[in-house]
mmCIF file with all atom_site columns, C-alpha atoms in Angstrom:
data_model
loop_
_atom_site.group_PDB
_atom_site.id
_atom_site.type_symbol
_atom_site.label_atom_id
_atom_site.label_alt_id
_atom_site.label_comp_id
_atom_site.label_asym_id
_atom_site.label_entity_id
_atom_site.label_seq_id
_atom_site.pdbx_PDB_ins_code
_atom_site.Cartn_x
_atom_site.Cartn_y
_atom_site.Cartn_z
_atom_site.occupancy
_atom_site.B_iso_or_equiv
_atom_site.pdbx_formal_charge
_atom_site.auth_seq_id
_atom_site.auth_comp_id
_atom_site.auth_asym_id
_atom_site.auth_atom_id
_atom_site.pdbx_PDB_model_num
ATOM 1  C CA . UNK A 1 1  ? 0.000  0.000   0.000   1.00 0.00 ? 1  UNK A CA 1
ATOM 2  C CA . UNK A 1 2  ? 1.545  3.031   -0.881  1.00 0.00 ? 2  UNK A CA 1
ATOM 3  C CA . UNK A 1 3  ? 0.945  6.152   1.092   1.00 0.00 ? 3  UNK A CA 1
ATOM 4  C CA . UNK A 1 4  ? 1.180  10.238  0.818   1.00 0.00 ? 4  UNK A CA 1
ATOM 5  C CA . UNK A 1 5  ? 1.726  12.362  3.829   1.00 0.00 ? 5  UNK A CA 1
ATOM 6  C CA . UNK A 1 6  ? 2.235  15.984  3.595   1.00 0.00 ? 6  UNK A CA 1
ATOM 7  C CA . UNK A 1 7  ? 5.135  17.862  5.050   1.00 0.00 ? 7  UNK A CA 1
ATOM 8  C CA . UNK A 1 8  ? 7.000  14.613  4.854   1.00 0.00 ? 8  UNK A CA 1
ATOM 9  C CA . UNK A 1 9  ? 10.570 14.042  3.532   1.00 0.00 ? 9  UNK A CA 1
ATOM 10 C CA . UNK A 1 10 ? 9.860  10.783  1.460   1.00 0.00 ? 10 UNK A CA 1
ATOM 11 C CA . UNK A 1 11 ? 9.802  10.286  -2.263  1.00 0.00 ? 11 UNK A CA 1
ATOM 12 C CA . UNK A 1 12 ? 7.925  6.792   -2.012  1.00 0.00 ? 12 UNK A CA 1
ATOM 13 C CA . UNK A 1 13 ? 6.455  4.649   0.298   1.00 0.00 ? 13 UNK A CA 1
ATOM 14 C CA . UNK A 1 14 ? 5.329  1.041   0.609   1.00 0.00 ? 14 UNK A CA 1
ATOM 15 C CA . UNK A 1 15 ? 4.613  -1.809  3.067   1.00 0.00 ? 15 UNK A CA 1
ATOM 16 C CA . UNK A 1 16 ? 5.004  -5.171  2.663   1.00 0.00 ? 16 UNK A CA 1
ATOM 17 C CA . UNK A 1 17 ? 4.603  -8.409  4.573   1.00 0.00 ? 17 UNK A CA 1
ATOM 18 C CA . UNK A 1 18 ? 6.644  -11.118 3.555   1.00 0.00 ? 18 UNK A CA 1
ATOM 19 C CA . UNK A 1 19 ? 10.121 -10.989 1.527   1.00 0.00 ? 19 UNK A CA 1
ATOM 20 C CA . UNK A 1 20 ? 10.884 -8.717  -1.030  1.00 0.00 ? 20 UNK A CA 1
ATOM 21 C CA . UNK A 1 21 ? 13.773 -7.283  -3.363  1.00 0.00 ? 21 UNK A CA 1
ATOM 22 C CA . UNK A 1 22 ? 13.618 -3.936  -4.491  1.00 0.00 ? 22 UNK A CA 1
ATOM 23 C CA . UNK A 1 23 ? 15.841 -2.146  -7.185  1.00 0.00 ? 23 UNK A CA 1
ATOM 24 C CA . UNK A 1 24 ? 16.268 0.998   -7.882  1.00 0.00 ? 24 UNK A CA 1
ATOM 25 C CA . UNK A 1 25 ? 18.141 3.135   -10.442 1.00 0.00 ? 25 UNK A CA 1
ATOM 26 C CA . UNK A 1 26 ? 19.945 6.688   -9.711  1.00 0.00 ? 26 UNK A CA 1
ATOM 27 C CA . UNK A 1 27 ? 20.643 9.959   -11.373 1.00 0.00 ? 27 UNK A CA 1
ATOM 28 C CA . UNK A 1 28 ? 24.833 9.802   -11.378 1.00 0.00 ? 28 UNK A CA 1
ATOM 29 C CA . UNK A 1 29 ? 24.703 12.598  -9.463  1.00 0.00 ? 29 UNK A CA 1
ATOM 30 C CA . UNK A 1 30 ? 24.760 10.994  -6.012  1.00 0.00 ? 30 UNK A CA 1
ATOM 31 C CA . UNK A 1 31 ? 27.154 10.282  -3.491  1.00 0.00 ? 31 UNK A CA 1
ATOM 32 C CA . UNK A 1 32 ? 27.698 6.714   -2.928  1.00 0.00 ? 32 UNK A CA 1
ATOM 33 C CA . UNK A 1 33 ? 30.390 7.466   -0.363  1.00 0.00 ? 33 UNK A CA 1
ATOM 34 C CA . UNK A 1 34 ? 27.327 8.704   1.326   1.00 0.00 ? 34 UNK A CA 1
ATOM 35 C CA . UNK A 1 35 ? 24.270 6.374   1.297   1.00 0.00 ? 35 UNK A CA 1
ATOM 36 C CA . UNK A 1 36 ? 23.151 4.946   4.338   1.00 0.00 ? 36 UNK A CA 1
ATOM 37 C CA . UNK A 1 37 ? 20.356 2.740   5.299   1.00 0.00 ? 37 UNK A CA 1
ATOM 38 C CA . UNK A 1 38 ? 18.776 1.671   8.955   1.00 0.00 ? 38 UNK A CA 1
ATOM 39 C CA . UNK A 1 39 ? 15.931 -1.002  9.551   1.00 0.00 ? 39 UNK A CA 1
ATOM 40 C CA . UNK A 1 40 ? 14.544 -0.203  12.707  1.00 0.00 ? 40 UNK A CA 1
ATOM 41 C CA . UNK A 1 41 ? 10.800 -2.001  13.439  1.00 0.00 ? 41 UNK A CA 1
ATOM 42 C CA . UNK A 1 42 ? 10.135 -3.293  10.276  1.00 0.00 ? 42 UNK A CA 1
ATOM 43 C CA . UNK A 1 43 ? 11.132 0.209   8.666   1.00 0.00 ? 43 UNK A CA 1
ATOM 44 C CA . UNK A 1 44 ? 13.654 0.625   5.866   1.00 0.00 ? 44 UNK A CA 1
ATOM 45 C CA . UNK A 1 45 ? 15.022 3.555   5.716   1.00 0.00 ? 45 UNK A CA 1
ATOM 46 C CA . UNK A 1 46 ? 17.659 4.655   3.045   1.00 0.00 ? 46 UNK A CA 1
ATOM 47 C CA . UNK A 1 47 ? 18.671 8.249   3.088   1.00 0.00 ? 47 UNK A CA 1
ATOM 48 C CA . UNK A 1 48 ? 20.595 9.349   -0.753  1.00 0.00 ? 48 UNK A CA 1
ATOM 49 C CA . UNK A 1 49 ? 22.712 12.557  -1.246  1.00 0.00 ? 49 UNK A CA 1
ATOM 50 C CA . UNK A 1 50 ? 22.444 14.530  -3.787  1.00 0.00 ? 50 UNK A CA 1
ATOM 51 C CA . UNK A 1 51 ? 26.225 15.868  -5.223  1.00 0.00 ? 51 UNK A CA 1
ATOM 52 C CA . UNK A 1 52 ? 24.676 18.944  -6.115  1.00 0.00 ? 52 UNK A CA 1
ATOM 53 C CA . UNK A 1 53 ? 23.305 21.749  -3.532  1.00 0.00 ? 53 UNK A CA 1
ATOM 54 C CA . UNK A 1 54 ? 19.431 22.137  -3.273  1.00 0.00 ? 54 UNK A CA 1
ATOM 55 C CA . UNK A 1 55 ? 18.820 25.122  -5.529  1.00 0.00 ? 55 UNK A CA 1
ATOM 56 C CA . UNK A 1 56 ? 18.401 28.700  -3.637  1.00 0.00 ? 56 UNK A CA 1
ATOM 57 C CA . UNK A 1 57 ? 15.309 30.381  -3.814  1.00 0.00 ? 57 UNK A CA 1
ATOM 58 C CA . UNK A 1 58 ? 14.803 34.169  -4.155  1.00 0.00 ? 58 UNK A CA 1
ATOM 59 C CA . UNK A 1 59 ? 11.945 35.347  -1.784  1.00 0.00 ? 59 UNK A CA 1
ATOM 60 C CA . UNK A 1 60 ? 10.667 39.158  -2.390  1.00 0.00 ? 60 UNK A CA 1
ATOM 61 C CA . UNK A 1 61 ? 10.283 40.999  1.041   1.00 0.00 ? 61 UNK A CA 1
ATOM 62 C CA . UNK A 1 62 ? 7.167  43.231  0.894   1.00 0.00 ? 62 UNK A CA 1
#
């Protein structure tokens, strides 16, 4: 079942019962050197770095 929540930092979401494999494939412009994954109460979590810095926003001040 996947699932939205809003104000969340997650891209996708599923549960699963059961075992699974899961592939994925990457823009190159990740840092391997800086992946890292914790399963913690039947939660996967995999956190992926971007190389590049989030883009800067210009806000006006009225």
């Amino acid at each position: 079942a996947e699932e939205k929540d809003a104000g969340k930092r997650h891209h996708y979401r599923e549960l699963r019962r059961g075992g699974f494999v899961r592939s994925m494939t990457f823009p190159e412009d990740i840092d391997p050197a800086k992946v890292t994954a914790a399963f913690d109460s039947g939660l996967l979590k995999i956190e992926i770095p971007s190389l590049r810095p989030a883009p800067t926003q210009k806000v006006a001040i009225k």
